[in-house]
PDB file of C-alpha atoms and ligand atoms in Angstrom:
ATOM      1  CA  MET M   1      16.609 -86.113 -30.952  1.00 52.00           C
ATOM      2  CA  LEU M   2      16.760 -82.041 -30.306  1.00 55.00           C
ATOM      3  CA  ILE M   3      14.743 -82.304 -26.934  1.00 60.00           C
ATOM      4  CA  ASN M   4      17.139 -85.302 -25.915  1.00 68.00           C
ATOM      5  CA  HIS M   5      20.160 -82.625 -26.363  1.00 66.00           C
ATOM      6  CA  ARG M   6      18.215 -80.254 -24.865  1.00 67.00           C
ATOM      7  CA  GLU M   7      18.054 -82.403 -21.645  1.00 71.00           C
ATOM      8  CA  GLU M   8      21.617 -83.262 -21.819  1.00 72.00           C
ATOM      9  CA  ILE M   9      22.638 -79.637 -21.872  1.00 68.00           C
ATOM     10  CA  LEU M  10      20.415 -78.909 -19.132  1.00 69.00           C
ATOM     11  CA  LYS M  11      21.774 -81.818 -17.105  1.00 73.00           C
ATOM     12  CA  GLU M  12      25.194 -80.454 -17.400  1.00 70.00           C
ATOM     13  CA  ALA M  13      23.923 -76.838 -16.919  1.00 68.00           C
ATOM     14  CA  LYS M  14      22.477 -78.248 -13.663  1.00 68.00           C
ATOM     15  CA  THR M  15      25.633 -79.742 -12.724  1.00 70.00           C
ATOM     16  CA  GLU M  16      27.710 -76.284 -13.231  1.00 66.00           C
ATOM     17  CA  ILE M  17      25.294 -74.587 -11.010  1.00 66.00           C
ATOM     18  CA  SER M  18      25.609 -77.215  -8.173  1.00 66.00           C
ATOM     19  CA  LYS M  19      28.886 -76.343  -8.196  1.00 64.00           C
ATOM     20  CA  TYR M  20      28.176 -72.802  -7.002  1.00 60.00           C
ATOM     21  CA  ILE M  21      25.354 -73.457  -4.990  1.00 61.00           C
ATOM     22  CA  LYS M  22      25.141 -75.675  -1.889  1.00 61.00           C
ATOM     23  CA  GLY M  23      23.085 -77.032   0.912  1.00 63.00           C
ATOM     24  CA  GLU M  24      19.670 -75.848   1.045  1.00 60.00           C
ATOM     25  CA  THR M  25      19.716 -73.662  -1.925  1.00 62.00           C
ATOM     26  CA  LYS M  26      21.141 -76.572  -4.168  1.00 64.00           C
ATOM     27  CA  HIS M  27      18.273 -78.660  -3.599  1.00 65.00           C
ATOM     28  CA  LEU M  28      15.795 -76.038  -4.180  1.00 64.00           C
ATOM     29  CA  VAL M  29      17.629 -75.136  -7.516  1.00 64.00           C
ATOM     30  CA  GLU M  30      17.796 -79.311  -7.998  1.00 65.00           C
ATOM     31  CA  THR M  31      13.842 -79.094  -7.244  1.00 66.00           C
ATOM     32  CA  ALA M  32      13.279 -76.440  -9.386  1.00 63.00           C
ATOM     33  CA  LEU M  33      15.153 -77.856 -12.382  1.00 63.00           C
ATOM     34  CA  ASP M  34      13.318 -81.669 -11.628  1.00 65.00           C
ATOM     35  CA  ASP M  35      10.117 -80.283 -11.412  1.00 62.00           C
ATOM     36  CA  GLY M  36      10.184 -77.041 -13.401  1.00 59.00           C
ATOM     37  CA  ASP M  37       8.513 -75.232 -10.249  1.00 58.00           C
ATOM     38  CA  TRP M  38      10.448 -72.269  -9.920  1.00 55.00           C
ATOM     39  CA  SER M  39       8.174 -71.053  -7.135  1.00 56.00           C
ATOM     40  CA  VAL M  40      10.336 -72.421  -4.419  1.00 52.00           C
ATOM     41  CA  ILE M  41      12.899 -70.625  -4.950  1.00 53.00           C
ATOM     42  CA  ASP M  42      13.992 -66.619  -5.459  1.00 55.00           C
ATOM     43  CA  LEU M  43      18.035 -66.837  -5.876  1.00 51.00           C
ATOM     44  CA  SER M  44      18.533 -62.932  -5.662  1.00 45.00           C
ATOM     45  CA  GLU M  45      17.414 -63.286  -2.055  1.00 48.00           C
ATOM     46  CA  ASP M  46      19.286 -66.296  -0.696  1.00 51.00           C
ATOM     47  CA  ILE M  47      21.438 -65.476   1.913  1.00 43.00           C
ATOM     48  CA  SER M  48      23.902 -68.706   0.974  1.00 47.00           C
ATOM     49  CA  LEU M  49      24.711 -67.218  -2.511  1.00 47.00           C
ATOM     50  CA  LYS M  50      25.368 -63.573  -1.038  1.00 46.00           C
ATOM     51  CA  GLN M  51      28.065 -65.583   0.785  1.00 44.00           C
ATOM     52  CA  LEU M  52      29.322 -66.409  -2.186  1.00 43.00           C
ATOM     53  CA  SER M  53      29.940 -62.982  -3.408  1.00 44.00           C
ATOM     54  CA  THR M  54      33.581 -63.768  -4.868  1.00 43.00           C
ATOM     55  CA  HIS M  55      31.431 -65.772  -7.564  1.00 47.00           C
ATOM     56  CA  ARG M  56      29.455 -62.618  -8.322  1.00 56.00           C
ATOM     57  CA  GLU M  57      30.237 -62.765 -11.739  1.00 61.00           C
ATOM     58  CA  ASN M  58      29.472 -66.392 -12.250  1.00 61.00           C
ATOM     59  CA  LEU M  59      26.634 -66.160  -9.960  1.00 61.00           C
ATOM     60  CA  LEU M  60      25.070 -63.644 -12.415  1.00 69.00           C
ATOM     61  CA  LYS M  61      25.634 -65.850 -15.368  1.00 73.00           C
ATOM     62  CA  ILE M  62      23.931 -68.340 -13.456  1.00 71.00           C
ATOM     63  CA  ASP M  63      20.898 -66.374 -12.179  1.00 72.00           C
ATOM     64  CA  GLU M  64      20.573 -65.395 -15.839  1.00 77.00           C
ATOM     65  CA  ALA M  65      20.988 -69.165 -16.989  1.00 76.00           C
ATOM     66  CA  LEU M  66      18.340 -70.160 -14.754  1.00 75.00           C
ATOM     67  CA  ARG M  67      15.998 -67.176 -15.965  1.00 78.00           C
ATOM     68  CA  LYS M  68      16.612 -68.321 -19.441  1.00 82.00           C
ATOM     69  CA  LEU M  69      15.747 -72.263 -18.141  1.00 79.00           C
ATOM     70  CA  LYS M  70      12.556 -70.964 -16.393  1.00 78.00           C
ATOM     71  CA  GLU M  71      11.542 -68.935 -19.726  1.00 82.00           C
ATOM     72  CA  GLY M  72      12.618 -71.741 -22.054  1.00 83.00           C
ATOM     73  CA  THR M  73      15.036 -69.641 -23.663  1.00 85.00           C
ATOM     74  CA  TYR M  74      18.186 -71.477 -22.600  1.00 85.00           C
ATOM     75  CA  GLY M  75      20.423 -71.797 -25.287  1.00 87.00           C
ATOM     76  CA  LYS M  76      19.312 -69.118 -27.521  1.00 90.00           C
ATOM     77  CA  CYS M  77      21.630 -66.199 -28.278  1.00 92.00           C
ATOM     78  CA  GLU M  78      20.528 -62.611 -26.029  1.00 88.00           C
ATOM     79  CA  ASP M  79      21.331 -60.832 -29.142  1.00 92.00           C
ATOM     80  CA  CYS M  80      20.329 -62.114 -32.437  1.00 95.00           C
ATOM     81  CA  GLY M  81      18.162 -64.713 -30.939  1.00 92.00           C
ATOM     82  CA  GLU M  82      20.115 -67.868 -33.060  1.00 93.00           C
ATOM     83  CA  GLU M  83      20.736 -71.212 -30.949  1.00 91.00           C
ATOM     84  CA  ILE M  84      23.766 -71.071 -29.309  1.00 90.00           C
ATOM     85  CA  SER M  85      25.885 -74.167 -30.215  1.00 89.00           C
ATOM     86  CA  GLU M  86      26.129 -77.237 -28.689  1.00 85.00           C
ATOM     87  CA  LYS M  87      29.677 -77.116 -28.048  1.00 86.00           C
ATOM     88  CA  ARG M  88      29.672 -73.463 -26.779  1.00 86.00           C
ATOM     89  CA  LEU M  89      27.320 -74.844 -24.280  1.00 82.00           C
ATOM     90  CA  LYS M  90      29.330 -77.361 -23.108  1.00 79.00           C
ATOM     91  CA  VAL M  91      32.440 -75.386 -22.600  1.00 79.00           C
ATOM     92  CA  ILE M  92      30.103 -72.406 -21.158  1.00 78.00           C
ATOM     93  CA  PRO M  93      27.148 -73.662 -19.740  1.00 77.00           C
ATOM     94  CA  PHE M  94      26.225 -70.215 -18.881  1.00 78.00           C
ATOM     95  CA  ALA M  95      26.688 -68.643 -22.411  1.00 83.00           C
ATOM     96  CA  ILE M  96      23.713 -65.909 -23.490  1.00 85.00           C
ATOM     97  CA  TYR M  97      25.395 -65.089 -26.432  1.00 89.00           C
ATOM     98  CA  CYS M  98      26.417 -66.831 -29.678  1.00 93.00           C
ATOM     99  CA  ILE M  99      29.882 -66.696 -30.490  1.00 92.00           C
ATOM    100  CA  ASP M 100      29.626 -64.011 -33.381  1.00 94.00           C
ATOM    101  CA  CYS M 101      27.435 -61.921 -30.726  1.00 95.00           C
ATOM    102  CA  LYS M 102      30.023 -62.458 -28.008  1.00 92.00           C
ATOM    103  CA  GLU M 103      32.774 -61.288 -30.653  1.00 93.00           C
ATOM    104  CA  LYS M 104      31.390 -58.529 -31.338  1.00 93.00           C
ATOM    105  CA  ARG M 105      30.825 -57.371 -27.911  1.00 90.00           C
ATOM    106  CA  GLU M 106      34.420 -58.223 -26.587  1.00 89.00           C
ATOM    107  CA  GLN M 107      35.469 -55.974 -29.948  1.00 90.00           C
ATOM    108  CA  LEU M 108      32.940 -53.269 -28.501  1.00 88.00           C
ATOM    109  CA  GLU M 109      34.453 -53.363 -25.223  1.00 83.00           C
ATOM    110  CA  VAL M 110      37.894 -53.165 -26.159  1.00 84.00           C
ATOM    111  CA  ILE M 111      36.709 -50.224 -28.491  1.00 82.00           C
ATOM    112  CA  GLU M 112      35.411 -48.679 -25.249  1.00 80.00           C
ATOM    113  CA  ARG M 113      38.333 -49.251 -23.129  1.00 80.00           C
ATOM    114  CA  LYS M 114      40.411 -47.499 -25.880  1.00 80.00           C
ATOM    115  CA  GLU M 115      38.273 -44.303 -25.669  1.00 77.00           C
ATOM    116  CA  VAL M 116      38.427 -44.451 -21.930  1.00 74.00           C
ATOM    117  CA  LEU M 117      41.944 -44.370 -22.137  1.00 73.00           C
ATOM    118  CA  VAL M 118      42.271 -41.411 -24.670  1.00 73.00           C
ATOM    119  CA  LEU M 119      39.438 -39.559 -22.982  1.00 70.00           C
ATOM    120  CA  GLY M 120      40.481 -39.937 -19.628  1.00 56.00           C
TER     121      GLY M 120
HETATM  122 ZN1   ZN W   1      24.171 -64.051 -31.684  1.00 59.94          ZN
END
């Protein structure tokens, strides 16, 4: 059951990732996701990805998600290590924080921004 769910999520993540990656790199990513052989790909070095600089933030998230897929920690919160809910992963396949930690971070960011405004 759990493995099936995981594979479903991986499949969806793969589809999402494919949207941002084209051509040769896309093929490499798909091969890597299928075989689990990541030696064929070095995302950070790839020129076609650099061309997609407007999607930089997304790419960073994809990179992170790919790293996690590679490490087998995909779907786990970066902060507390809890499993990120499936619902959340379906909406945001690249989510690296659970909803609790994400909200905490957003609150911190708001506080930091306010401090910058006050101090700046
Ligand atoms: Zn968390």
